[in-house]
mmCIF file with all atom_site columns, C-alpha atoms in Angstrom:
data_model
loop_
_atom_site.group_PDB
_atom_site.id
_atom_site.type_symbol
_atom_site.label_atom_id
_atom_site.label_alt_id
_atom_site.label_comp_id
_atom_site.label_asym_id
_atom_site.label_entity_id
_atom_site.label_seq_id
_atom_site.pdbx_PDB_ins_code
_atom_site.Cartn_x
_atom_site.Cartn_y
_atom_site.Cartn_z
_atom_site.occupancy
_atom_site.B_iso_or_equiv
_atom_site.pdbx_formal_charge
_atom_site.auth_seq_id
_atom_site.auth_comp_id
_atom_site.auth_asym_id
_atom_site.auth_atom_id
_atom_site.pdbx_PDB_model_num
ATOM 1   C CA . UNK A 1 1   ? 0.071   0.055  0.116   1.00 0.00 ? 1   UNK A CA 1
ATOM 2   C CA . UNK A 1 2   ? 1.189   3.629  -0.829  1.00 0.00 ? 2   UNK A CA 1
ATOM 3   C CA . UNK A 1 3   ? 2.173   5.541  2.118   1.00 0.00 ? 3   UNK A CA 1
ATOM 4   C CA . UNK A 1 4   ? 2.461   9.267  2.456   1.00 0.00 ? 4   UNK A CA 1
ATOM 5   C CA . UNK A 1 5   ? 3.881   11.221 5.364   1.00 0.00 ? 5   UNK A CA 1
ATOM 6   C CA . UNK A 1 6   ? 3.551   14.905 5.432   1.00 0.00 ? 6   UNK A CA 1
ATOM 7   C CA . UNK A 1 7   ? 6.073   16.575 7.863   1.00 0.00 ? 7   UNK A CA 1
ATOM 8   C CA . UNK A 1 8   ? 4.775   19.565 9.159   1.00 0.00 ? 8   UNK A CA 1
ATOM 9   C CA . UNK A 1 9   ? 1.117   18.648 8.593   1.00 0.00 ? 9   UNK A CA 1
ATOM 10  C CA . UNK A 1 10  ? -0.330  21.165 10.905  1.00 0.00 ? 10  UNK A CA 1
ATOM 11  C CA . UNK A 1 11  ? 1.120   24.196 9.356   1.00 0.00 ? 11  UNK A CA 1
ATOM 12  C CA . UNK A 1 12  ? -0.109  26.526 6.586   1.00 0.00 ? 12  UNK A CA 1
ATOM 13  C CA . UNK A 1 13  ? 1.312   24.761 3.595   1.00 0.00 ? 13  UNK A CA 1
ATOM 14  C CA . UNK A 1 14  ? 1.115   21.462 5.587   1.00 0.00 ? 14  UNK A CA 1
ATOM 15  C CA . UNK A 1 15  ? -2.537  21.691 6.255   1.00 0.00 ? 15  UNK A CA 1
ATOM 16  C CA . UNK A 1 16  ? -3.396  22.375 2.800   1.00 0.00 ? 16  UNK A CA 1
ATOM 17  C CA . UNK A 1 17  ? -1.385  19.305 1.488   1.00 0.00 ? 17  UNK A CA 1
ATOM 18  C CA . UNK A 1 18  ? -2.955  17.051 4.156   1.00 0.00 ? 18  UNK A CA 1
ATOM 19  C CA . UNK A 1 19  ? -6.356  18.121 3.141   1.00 0.00 ? 19  UNK A CA 1
ATOM 20  C CA . UNK A 1 20  ? -5.438  17.548 -0.688  1.00 0.00 ? 20  UNK A CA 1
ATOM 21  C CA . UNK A 1 21  ? -4.143  14.189 0.280   1.00 0.00 ? 21  UNK A CA 1
ATOM 22  C CA . UNK A 1 22  ? -7.303  13.129 2.112   1.00 0.00 ? 22  UNK A CA 1
ATOM 23  C CA . UNK A 1 23  ? -8.984  12.902 -1.238  1.00 0.00 ? 23  UNK A CA 1
ATOM 24  C CA . UNK A 1 24  ? -6.197  12.641 -3.647  1.00 0.00 ? 24  UNK A CA 1
ATOM 25  C CA . UNK A 1 25  ? -3.577  10.412 -2.456  1.00 0.00 ? 25  UNK A CA 1
ATOM 26  C CA . UNK A 1 26  ? -4.008  6.711  -3.685  1.00 0.00 ? 26  UNK A CA 1
ATOM 27  C CA . UNK A 1 27  ? -3.294  5.259  -0.315  1.00 0.00 ? 27  UNK A CA 1
ATOM 28  C CA . UNK A 1 28  ? -6.345  6.598  1.251   1.00 0.00 ? 28  UNK A CA 1
ATOM 29  C CA . UNK A 1 29  ? -6.707  7.724  4.839   1.00 0.00 ? 29  UNK A CA 1
ATOM 30  C CA . UNK A 1 30  ? -4.811  4.396  6.039   1.00 0.00 ? 30  UNK A CA 1
ATOM 31  C CA . UNK A 1 31  ? -1.771  5.362  3.834   1.00 0.00 ? 31  UNK A CA 1
ATOM 32  C CA . UNK A 1 32  ? -1.868  9.028  4.912   1.00 0.00 ? 32  UNK A CA 1
ATOM 33  C CA . UNK A 1 33  ? 0.316   10.187 7.675   1.00 0.00 ? 33  UNK A CA 1
ATOM 34  C CA . UNK A 1 34  ? 1.072   13.465 9.299   1.00 0.00 ? 34  UNK A CA 1
ATOM 35  C CA . UNK A 1 35  ? 3.405   15.146 12.090  1.00 0.00 ? 35  UNK A CA 1
ATOM 36  C CA . UNK A 1 36  ? 2.406   18.174 14.343  1.00 0.00 ? 36  UNK A CA 1
ATOM 37  C CA . UNK A 1 37  ? 5.056   19.830 16.602  1.00 0.00 ? 37  UNK A CA 1
ATOM 38  C CA . UNK A 1 38  ? 3.164   20.664 19.605  1.00 0.00 ? 38  UNK A CA 1
ATOM 39  C CA . UNK A 1 39  ? -0.466  21.287 19.365  1.00 0.00 ? 39  UNK A CA 1
ATOM 40  C CA . UNK A 1 40  ? -2.949  18.800 18.070  1.00 0.00 ? 40  UNK A CA 1
ATOM 41  C CA . UNK A 1 41  ? -4.527  19.999 14.968  1.00 0.00 ? 41  UNK A CA 1
ATOM 42  C CA . UNK A 1 42  ? -8.142  20.726 14.596  1.00 0.00 ? 42  UNK A CA 1
ATOM 43  C CA . UNK A 1 43  ? -10.965 18.006 14.081  1.00 0.00 ? 43  UNK A CA 1
ATOM 44  C CA . UNK A 1 44  ? -10.893 18.474 10.323  1.00 0.00 ? 44  UNK A CA 1
ATOM 45  C CA . UNK A 1 45  ? -7.138  17.665 10.138  1.00 0.00 ? 45  UNK A CA 1
ATOM 46  C CA . UNK A 1 46  ? -7.468  15.044 12.782  1.00 0.00 ? 46  UNK A CA 1
ATOM 47  C CA . UNK A 1 47  ? -10.076 13.144 10.416  1.00 0.00 ? 47  UNK A CA 1
ATOM 48  C CA . UNK A 1 48  ? -7.875  13.464 7.665   1.00 0.00 ? 48  UNK A CA 1
ATOM 49  C CA . UNK A 1 49  ? -4.895  11.667 8.583   1.00 0.00 ? 49  UNK A CA 1
ATOM 50  C CA . UNK A 1 50  ? -2.978  9.488  11.168  1.00 0.00 ? 50  UNK A CA 1
ATOM 51  C CA . UNK A 1 51  ? -0.900  11.905 13.373  1.00 0.00 ? 51  UNK A CA 1
ATOM 52  C CA . UNK A 1 52  ? 2.266   11.689 15.211  1.00 0.00 ? 52  UNK A CA 1
ATOM 53  C CA . UNK A 1 53  ? 4.137   14.241 17.345  1.00 0.00 ? 53  UNK A CA 1
ATOM 54  C CA . UNK A 1 54  ? 7.321   15.189 15.935  1.00 0.00 ? 54  UNK A CA 1
ATOM 55  C CA . UNK A 1 55  ? 9.824   17.939 17.022  1.00 0.00 ? 55  UNK A CA 1
ATOM 56  C CA . UNK A 1 56  ? 11.887  18.357 13.569  1.00 0.00 ? 56  UNK A CA 1
ATOM 57  C CA . UNK A 1 57  ? 15.078  19.904 15.417  1.00 0.00 ? 57  UNK A CA 1
ATOM 58  C CA . UNK A 1 58  ? 15.370  16.216 16.958  1.00 0.00 ? 58  UNK A CA 1
ATOM 59  C CA . UNK A 1 59  ? 17.133  14.533 14.092  1.00 0.00 ? 59  UNK A CA 1
ATOM 60  C CA . UNK A 1 60  ? 16.911  11.122 15.605  1.00 0.00 ? 60  UNK A CA 1
ATOM 61  C CA . UNK A 1 61  ? 13.155  11.610 16.124  1.00 0.00 ? 61  UNK A CA 1
ATOM 62  C CA . UNK A 1 62  ? 12.801  12.488 12.382  1.00 0.00 ? 62  UNK A CA 1
ATOM 63  C CA . UNK A 1 63  ? 14.720  9.111  11.663  1.00 0.00 ? 63  UNK A CA 1
ATOM 64  C CA . UNK A 1 64  ? 12.426  7.276  13.974  1.00 0.00 ? 64  UNK A CA 1
ATOM 65  C CA . UNK A 1 65  ? 9.226   8.414  12.555  1.00 0.00 ? 65  UNK A CA 1
ATOM 66  C CA . UNK A 1 66  ? 10.307  7.953  9.056   1.00 0.00 ? 66  UNK A CA 1
ATOM 67  C CA . UNK A 1 67  ? 11.271  4.330  9.826   1.00 0.00 ? 67  UNK A CA 1
ATOM 68  C CA . UNK A 1 68  ? 8.268   3.715  11.977  1.00 0.00 ? 68  UNK A CA 1
ATOM 69  C CA . UNK A 1 69  ? 5.736   4.813  9.044   1.00 0.00 ? 69  UNK A CA 1
ATOM 70  C CA . UNK A 1 70  ? 7.875   3.459  6.453   1.00 0.00 ? 70  UNK A CA 1
ATOM 71  C CA . UNK A 1 71  ? 6.306   5.643  3.647   1.00 0.00 ? 71  UNK A CA 1
ATOM 72  C CA . UNK A 1 72  ? 6.591   5.381  -0.042  1.00 0.00 ? 72  UNK A CA 1
ATOM 73  C CA . UNK A 1 73  ? 6.753   9.379  -0.224  1.00 0.00 ? 73  UNK A CA 1
ATOM 74  C CA . UNK A 1 74  ? 7.520   12.076 2.015   1.00 0.00 ? 74  UNK A CA 1
ATOM 75  C CA . UNK A 1 75  ? 6.412   15.763 1.726   1.00 0.00 ? 75  UNK A CA 1
ATOM 76  C CA . UNK A 1 76  ? 8.628   17.817 3.883   1.00 0.00 ? 76  UNK A CA 1
ATOM 77  C CA . UNK A 1 77  ? 6.215   21.051 4.754   1.00 0.00 ? 77  UNK A CA 1
ATOM 78  C CA . UNK A 1 78  ? 7.495   22.178 8.206   1.00 0.00 ? 78  UNK A CA 1
ATOM 79  C CA . UNK A 1 79  ? 9.381   25.356 8.378   1.00 0.00 ? 79  UNK A CA 1
ATOM 80  C CA . UNK A 1 80  ? 10.328  27.761 11.344  1.00 0.00 ? 80  UNK A CA 1
ATOM 81  C CA . UNK A 1 81  ? 8.827   30.929 11.689  1.00 0.00 ? 81  UNK A CA 1
ATOM 82  C CA . UNK A 1 82  ? 11.011  33.217 9.352   1.00 0.00 ? 82  UNK A CA 1
ATOM 83  C CA . UNK A 1 83  ? 9.210   36.228 8.203   1.00 0.00 ? 83  UNK A CA 1
ATOM 84  C CA . UNK A 1 84  ? 9.668   35.560 4.490   1.00 0.00 ? 84  UNK A CA 1
ATOM 85  C CA . UNK A 1 85  ? 11.586  38.048 2.474   1.00 0.00 ? 85  UNK A CA 1
ATOM 86  C CA . UNK A 1 86  ? 11.452  40.629 5.160   1.00 0.00 ? 86  UNK A CA 1
ATOM 87  C CA . UNK A 1 87  ? 12.890  38.289 7.659   1.00 0.00 ? 87  UNK A CA 1
ATOM 88  C CA . UNK A 1 88  ? 16.234  38.797 9.338   1.00 0.00 ? 88  UNK A CA 1
ATOM 89  C CA . UNK A 1 89  ? 17.212  34.965 9.463   1.00 0.00 ? 89  UNK A CA 1
ATOM 90  C CA . UNK A 1 90  ? 19.441  33.626 12.222  1.00 0.00 ? 90  UNK A CA 1
ATOM 91  C CA . UNK A 1 91  ? 20.606  30.170 13.319  1.00 0.00 ? 91  UNK A CA 1
ATOM 92  C CA . UNK A 1 92  ? 17.263  28.706 14.399  1.00 0.00 ? 92  UNK A CA 1
ATOM 93  C CA . UNK A 1 93  ? 15.822  29.557 10.977  1.00 0.00 ? 93  UNK A CA 1
ATOM 94  C CA . UNK A 1 94  ? 18.859  28.286 8.951   1.00 0.00 ? 94  UNK A CA 1
ATOM 95  C CA . UNK A 1 95  ? 18.826  25.171 10.942  1.00 0.00 ? 95  UNK A CA 1
ATOM 96  C CA . UNK A 1 96  ? 15.294  24.435 10.397  1.00 0.00 ? 96  UNK A CA 1
ATOM 97  C CA . UNK A 1 97  ? 15.354  25.227 6.920   1.00 0.00 ? 97  UNK A CA 1
ATOM 98  C CA . UNK A 1 98  ? 18.548  23.344 5.850   1.00 0.00 ? 98  UNK A CA 1
ATOM 99  C CA . UNK A 1 99  ? 19.626  20.723 8.660   1.00 0.00 ? 99  UNK A CA 1
ATOM 100 C CA . UNK A 1 100 ? 16.343  19.417 9.614   1.00 0.00 ? 100 UNK A CA 1
ATOM 101 C CA . UNK A 1 101 ? 15.179  19.100 5.905   1.00 0.00 ? 101 UNK A CA 1
ATOM 102 C CA . UNK A 1 102 ? 18.343  17.274 5.111   1.00 0.00 ? 102 UNK A CA 1
ATOM 103 C CA . UNK A 1 103 ? 18.055  14.731 8.038   1.00 0.00 ? 103 UNK A CA 1
ATOM 104 C CA . UNK A 1 104 ? 14.424  13.991 6.904   1.00 0.00 ? 104 UNK A CA 1
ATOM 105 C CA . UNK A 1 105 ? 15.930  13.367 3.333   1.00 0.00 ? 105 UNK A CA 1
ATOM 106 C CA . UNK A 1 106 ? 18.749  10.994 4.600   1.00 0.00 ? 106 UNK A CA 1
ATOM 107 C CA . UNK A 1 107 ? 16.069  9.088  6.408   1.00 0.00 ? 107 UNK A CA 1
ATOM 108 C CA . UNK A 1 108 ? 13.910  8.636  3.529   1.00 0.00 ? 108 UNK A CA 1
ATOM 109 C CA . UNK A 1 109 ? 16.725  7.820  1.065   1.00 0.00 ? 109 UNK A CA 1
ATOM 110 C CA . UNK A 1 110 ? 17.523  4.817  3.517   1.00 0.00 ? 110 UNK A CA 1
ATOM 111 C CA . UNK A 1 111 ? 13.993  3.298  2.927   1.00 0.00 ? 111 UNK A CA 1
ATOM 112 C CA . UNK A 1 112 ? 13.710  4.183  -0.578  1.00 0.00 ? 112 UNK A CA 1
ATOM 113 C CA . UNK A 1 113 ? 11.128  6.920  -0.163  1.00 0.00 ? 113 UNK A CA 1
ATOM 114 C CA . UNK A 1 114 ? 10.385  9.496  -2.411  1.00 0.00 ? 114 UNK A CA 1
ATOM 115 C CA . UNK A 1 115 ? 11.468  12.949 -0.756  1.00 0.00 ? 115 UNK A CA 1
ATOM 116 C CA . UNK A 1 116 ? 9.724   16.450 -1.735  1.00 0.00 ? 116 UNK A CA 1
ATOM 117 C CA . UNK A 1 117 ? 11.393  19.408 -0.522  1.00 0.00 ? 117 UNK A CA 1
ATOM 118 C CA . UNK A 1 118 ? 9.495   22.550 -0.869  1.00 0.00 ? 118 UNK A CA 1
ATOM 119 C CA . UNK A 1 119 ? 11.787  25.560 -1.952  1.00 0.00 ? 119 UNK A CA 1
ATOM 120 C CA . UNK A 1 120 ? 11.012  28.964 -3.012  1.00 0.00 ? 120 UNK A CA 1
ATOM 121 C CA . UNK A 1 121 ? 10.771  30.998 -6.096  1.00 0.00 ? 121 UNK A CA 1
ATOM 122 C CA . UNK A 1 122 ? 12.745  33.529 -4.187  1.00 0.00 ? 122 UNK A CA 1
ATOM 123 C CA . UNK A 1 123 ? 16.140  31.732 -4.907  1.00 0.00 ? 123 UNK A CA 1
ATOM 124 C CA . UNK A 1 124 ? 15.956  34.101 -8.055  1.00 0.00 ? 124 UNK A CA 1
ATOM 125 C CA . UNK A 1 125 ? 16.579  37.996 -7.748  1.00 0.00 ? 125 UNK A CA 1
ATOM 126 C CA . UNK A 1 126 ? 13.319  38.765 -9.798  1.00 0.00 ? 126 UNK A CA 1
ATOM 127 C CA . UNK A 1 127 ? 15.264  40.622 -12.589 1.00 0.00 ? 127 UNK A CA 1
ATOM 128 C CA . UNK A 1 128 ? 14.492  38.568 -15.211 1.00 0.00 ? 128 UNK A CA 1
ATOM 129 C CA . UNK A 1 129 ? 13.458  40.595 -18.677 1.00 0.00 ? 129 UNK A CA 1
ATOM 130 C CA . UNK A 1 130 ? 9.755   40.942 -19.140 1.00 0.00 ? 130 UNK A CA 1
ATOM 131 C CA . UNK A 1 131 ? 7.886   38.193 -20.651 1.00 0.00 ? 131 UNK A CA 1
ATOM 132 C CA . UNK A 1 132 ? 10.458  35.361 -19.869 1.00 0.00 ? 132 UNK A CA 1
ATOM 133 C CA . UNK A 1 133 ? 10.204  32.675 -17.338 1.00 0.00 ? 133 UNK A CA 1
ATOM 134 C CA . UNK A 1 134 ? 12.884  31.360 -14.885 1.00 0.00 ? 134 UNK A CA 1
ATOM 135 C CA . UNK A 1 135 ? 14.230  27.613 -15.805 1.00 0.00 ? 135 UNK A CA 1
ATOM 136 C CA . UNK A 1 136 ? 15.584  25.536 -13.215 1.00 0.00 ? 136 UNK A CA 1
ATOM 137 C CA . UNK A 1 137 ? 19.143  25.820 -14.635 1.00 0.00 ? 137 UNK A CA 1
ATOM 138 C CA . UNK A 1 138 ? 19.014  29.766 -14.642 1.00 0.00 ? 138 UNK A CA 1
ATOM 139 C CA . UNK A 1 139 ? 21.490  31.145 -12.275 1.00 0.00 ? 139 UNK A CA 1
ATOM 140 C CA . UNK A 1 140 ? 20.133  31.874 -8.624  1.00 0.00 ? 140 UNK A CA 1
ATOM 141 C CA . UNK A 1 141 ? 20.771  34.841 -6.709  1.00 0.00 ? 141 UNK A CA 1
ATOM 142 C CA . UNK A 1 142 ? 18.872  35.068 -3.284  1.00 0.00 ? 142 UNK A CA 1
ATOM 143 C CA . UNK A 1 143 ? 18.249  38.345 -1.918  1.00 0.00 ? 143 UNK A CA 1
ATOM 144 C CA . UNK A 1 144 ? 17.018  37.751 1.517   1.00 0.00 ? 144 UNK A CA 1
ATOM 145 C CA . UNK A 1 145 ? 18.495  35.109 4.249   1.00 0.00 ? 145 UNK A CA 1
ATOM 146 C CA . UNK A 1 146 ? 15.150  33.020 3.947   1.00 0.00 ? 146 UNK A CA 1
ATOM 147 C CA . UNK A 1 147 ? 16.149  32.486 0.232   1.00 0.00 ? 147 UNK A CA 1
ATOM 148 C CA . UNK A 1 148 ? 19.805  31.922 0.950   1.00 0.00 ? 148 UNK A CA 1
ATOM 149 C CA . UNK A 1 149 ? 18.967  29.178 3.432   1.00 0.00 ? 149 UNK A CA 1
ATOM 150 C CA . UNK A 1 150 ? 16.755  27.620 0.883   1.00 0.00 ? 150 UNK A CA 1
ATOM 151 C CA . UNK A 1 151 ? 19.750  27.597 -1.730  1.00 0.00 ? 151 UNK A CA 1
ATOM 152 C CA . UNK A 1 152 ? 21.901  25.969 0.731   1.00 0.00 ? 152 UNK A CA 1
ATOM 153 C CA . UNK A 1 153 ? 18.982  23.362 1.332   1.00 0.00 ? 153 UNK A CA 1
ATOM 154 C CA . UNK A 1 154 ? 18.989  22.644 -2.331  1.00 0.00 ? 154 UNK A CA 1
ATOM 155 C CA . UNK A 1 155 ? 22.603  22.177 -2.759  1.00 0.00 ? 155 UNK A CA 1
ATOM 156 C CA . UNK A 1 156 ? 22.873  19.916 0.064   1.00 0.00 ? 156 UNK A CA 1
ATOM 157 C CA . UNK A 1 157 ? 19.960  17.819 -1.106  1.00 0.00 ? 157 UNK A CA 1
ATOM 158 C CA . UNK A 1 158 ? 21.303  17.557 -4.468  1.00 0.00 ? 158 UNK A CA 1
ATOM 159 C CA . UNK A 1 159 ? 24.287  15.878 -3.261  1.00 0.00 ? 159 UNK A CA 1
ATOM 160 C CA . UNK A 1 160 ? 22.138  12.641 -1.899  1.00 0.00 ? 160 UNK A CA 1
ATOM 161 C CA . UNK A 1 161 ? 21.821  9.754  -4.140  1.00 0.00 ? 161 UNK A CA 1
ATOM 162 C CA . UNK A 1 162 ? 17.936  9.021  -4.093  1.00 0.00 ? 162 UNK A CA 1
ATOM 163 C CA . UNK A 1 163 ? 14.637  10.001 -5.209  1.00 0.00 ? 163 UNK A CA 1
ATOM 164 C CA . UNK A 1 164 ? 14.672  13.597 -4.014  1.00 0.00 ? 164 UNK A CA 1
ATOM 165 C CA . UNK A 1 165 ? 12.516  16.154 -5.726  1.00 0.00 ? 165 UNK A CA 1
ATOM 166 C CA . UNK A 1 166 ? 12.878  20.031 -4.942  1.00 0.00 ? 166 UNK A CA 1
ATOM 167 C CA . UNK A 1 167 ? 9.655   22.010 -5.428  1.00 0.00 ? 167 UNK A CA 1
ATOM 168 C CA . UNK A 1 168 ? 10.210  25.769 -5.985  1.00 0.00 ? 168 UNK A CA 1
ATOM 169 C CA . UNK A 1 169 ? 6.906   27.400 -5.172  1.00 0.00 ? 169 UNK A CA 1
ATOM 170 C CA . UNK A 1 170 ? 5.412   30.617 -4.122  1.00 0.00 ? 170 UNK A CA 1
ATOM 171 C CA . UNK A 1 171 ? 2.189   28.705 -2.989  1.00 0.00 ? 171 UNK A CA 1
ATOM 172 C CA . UNK A 1 172 ? 1.594   29.138 0.664   1.00 0.00 ? 172 UNK A CA 1
ATOM 173 C CA . UNK A 1 173 ? -2.052  28.362 1.326   1.00 0.00 ? 173 UNK A CA 1
ATOM 174 C CA . UNK A 1 174 ? -5.388  26.878 0.038   1.00 0.00 ? 174 UNK A CA 1
ATOM 175 C CA . UNK A 1 175 ? -8.929  27.479 0.601   1.00 0.00 ? 175 UNK A CA 1
ATOM 176 C CA . UNK A 1 176 ? -11.135 24.894 2.242   1.00 0.00 ? 176 UNK A CA 1
ATOM 177 C CA . UNK A 1 177 ? -13.306 24.887 -0.951  1.00 0.00 ? 177 UNK A CA 1
ATOM 178 C CA . UNK A 1 178 ? -10.364 24.502 -3.478  1.00 0.00 ? 178 UNK A CA 1
ATOM 179 C CA . UNK A 1 179 ? -9.505  20.763 -3.370  1.00 0.00 ? 179 UNK A CA 1
ATOM 180 C CA . UNK A 1 180 ? -10.208 19.385 -6.825  1.00 0.00 ? 180 UNK A CA 1
ATOM 181 C CA . UNK A 1 181 ? -7.127  18.019 -8.319  1.00 0.00 ? 181 UNK A CA 1
ATOM 182 C CA . UNK A 1 182 ? -7.695  20.425 -11.545 1.00 0.00 ? 182 UNK A CA 1
ATOM 183 C CA . UNK A 1 183 ? -7.768  23.530 -9.365  1.00 0.00 ? 183 UNK A CA 1
ATOM 184 C CA . UNK A 1 184 ? -5.716  22.455 -6.552  1.00 0.00 ? 184 UNK A CA 1
ATOM 185 C CA . UNK A 1 185 ? -2.048  23.270 -6.650  1.00 0.00 ? 185 UNK A CA 1
ATOM 186 C CA . UNK A 1 186 ? -1.080  21.051 -3.898  1.00 0.00 ? 186 UNK A CA 1
ATOM 187 C CA . UNK A 1 187 ? -2.264  18.021 -5.844  1.00 0.00 ? 187 UNK A CA 1
ATOM 188 C CA . UNK A 1 188 ? 0.666   18.425 -8.071  1.00 0.00 ? 188 UNK A CA 1
ATOM 189 C CA . UNK A 1 189 ? 3.013   17.643 -4.830  1.00 0.00 ? 189 UNK A CA 1
ATOM 190 C CA . UNK A 1 190 ? 0.982   14.552 -4.430  1.00 0.00 ? 190 UNK A CA 1
ATOM 191 C CA . UNK A 1 191 ? 1.146   13.407 -8.219  1.00 0.00 ? 191 UNK A CA 1
ATOM 192 C CA . UNK A 1 192 ? 4.783   13.707 -7.931  1.00 0.00 ? 192 UNK A CA 1
ATOM 193 C CA . UNK A 1 193 ? 5.115   12.008 -4.841  1.00 0.00 ? 193 UNK A CA 1
ATOM 194 C CA . UNK A 1 194 ? 2.786   9.121  -6.144  1.00 0.00 ? 194 UNK A CA 1
ATOM 195 C CA . UNK A 1 195 ? 4.214   8.724  -9.647  1.00 0.00 ? 195 UNK A CA 1
ATOM 196 C CA . UNK A 1 196 ? 7.000   6.941  -11.210 1.00 0.00 ? 196 UNK A CA 1
ATOM 197 C CA . UNK A 1 197 ? 8.669   9.720  -12.664 1.00 0.00 ? 197 UNK A CA 1
ATOM 198 C CA . UNK A 1 198 ? 11.572  12.189 -11.237 1.00 0.00 ? 198 UNK A CA 1
ATOM 199 C CA . UNK A 1 199 ? 14.866  11.943 -10.205 1.00 0.00 ? 199 UNK A CA 1
ATOM 200 C CA . UNK A 1 200 ? 17.008  13.566 -7.406  1.00 0.00 ? 200 UNK A CA 1
ATOM 201 C CA . UNK A 1 201 ? 18.266  16.024 -9.832  1.00 0.00 ? 201 UNK A CA 1
ATOM 202 C CA . UNK A 1 202 ? 14.869  17.395 -10.853 1.00 0.00 ? 202 UNK A CA 1
ATOM 203 C CA . UNK A 1 203 ? 13.038  20.523 -9.720  1.00 0.00 ? 203 UNK A CA 1
ATOM 204 C CA . UNK A 1 204 ? 9.508   21.626 -10.375 1.00 0.00 ? 204 UNK A CA 1
#
């Protein structure tokens, strides 16, 4: 049976991903697991998945959780409070964006699970000529600490030999009434996690 683990499932992005997975994931609720940091999620989320408490700064706990669930796909949605482009960064933010994600990716690689890391379009400086779109091979130039940490995360993930996919996105939320696969941007994460395409060198 396909199993999906959403790390950071009670946060803003994680909540949207869990609710999308409740209807889109091929393994159904029995195959859908999610983690929360300290406070149990609300009833809607509780009913959507099976939940495990996890402090992502505890890397041994990350490894134990991934080994226990033994998922076929992992989507890492957890992120420390960072303030976005206006944030000042700091060691705690950097560790949460870089080290915690890499620890989860390493554990996922060991069991052969597909790992999806959420990055940001802020790795680019936004100075592309009008009418053009960025490609994954374009030079990156982060202009704030948050984006710089995401850049370091990407580089470290790309050194791991496994089915790791980096999704650069500006998506941060999803309305409760917007859950169909055609309209739901988070369903793309699920299709990637549940499909047979993608390598550790690919970004979406």
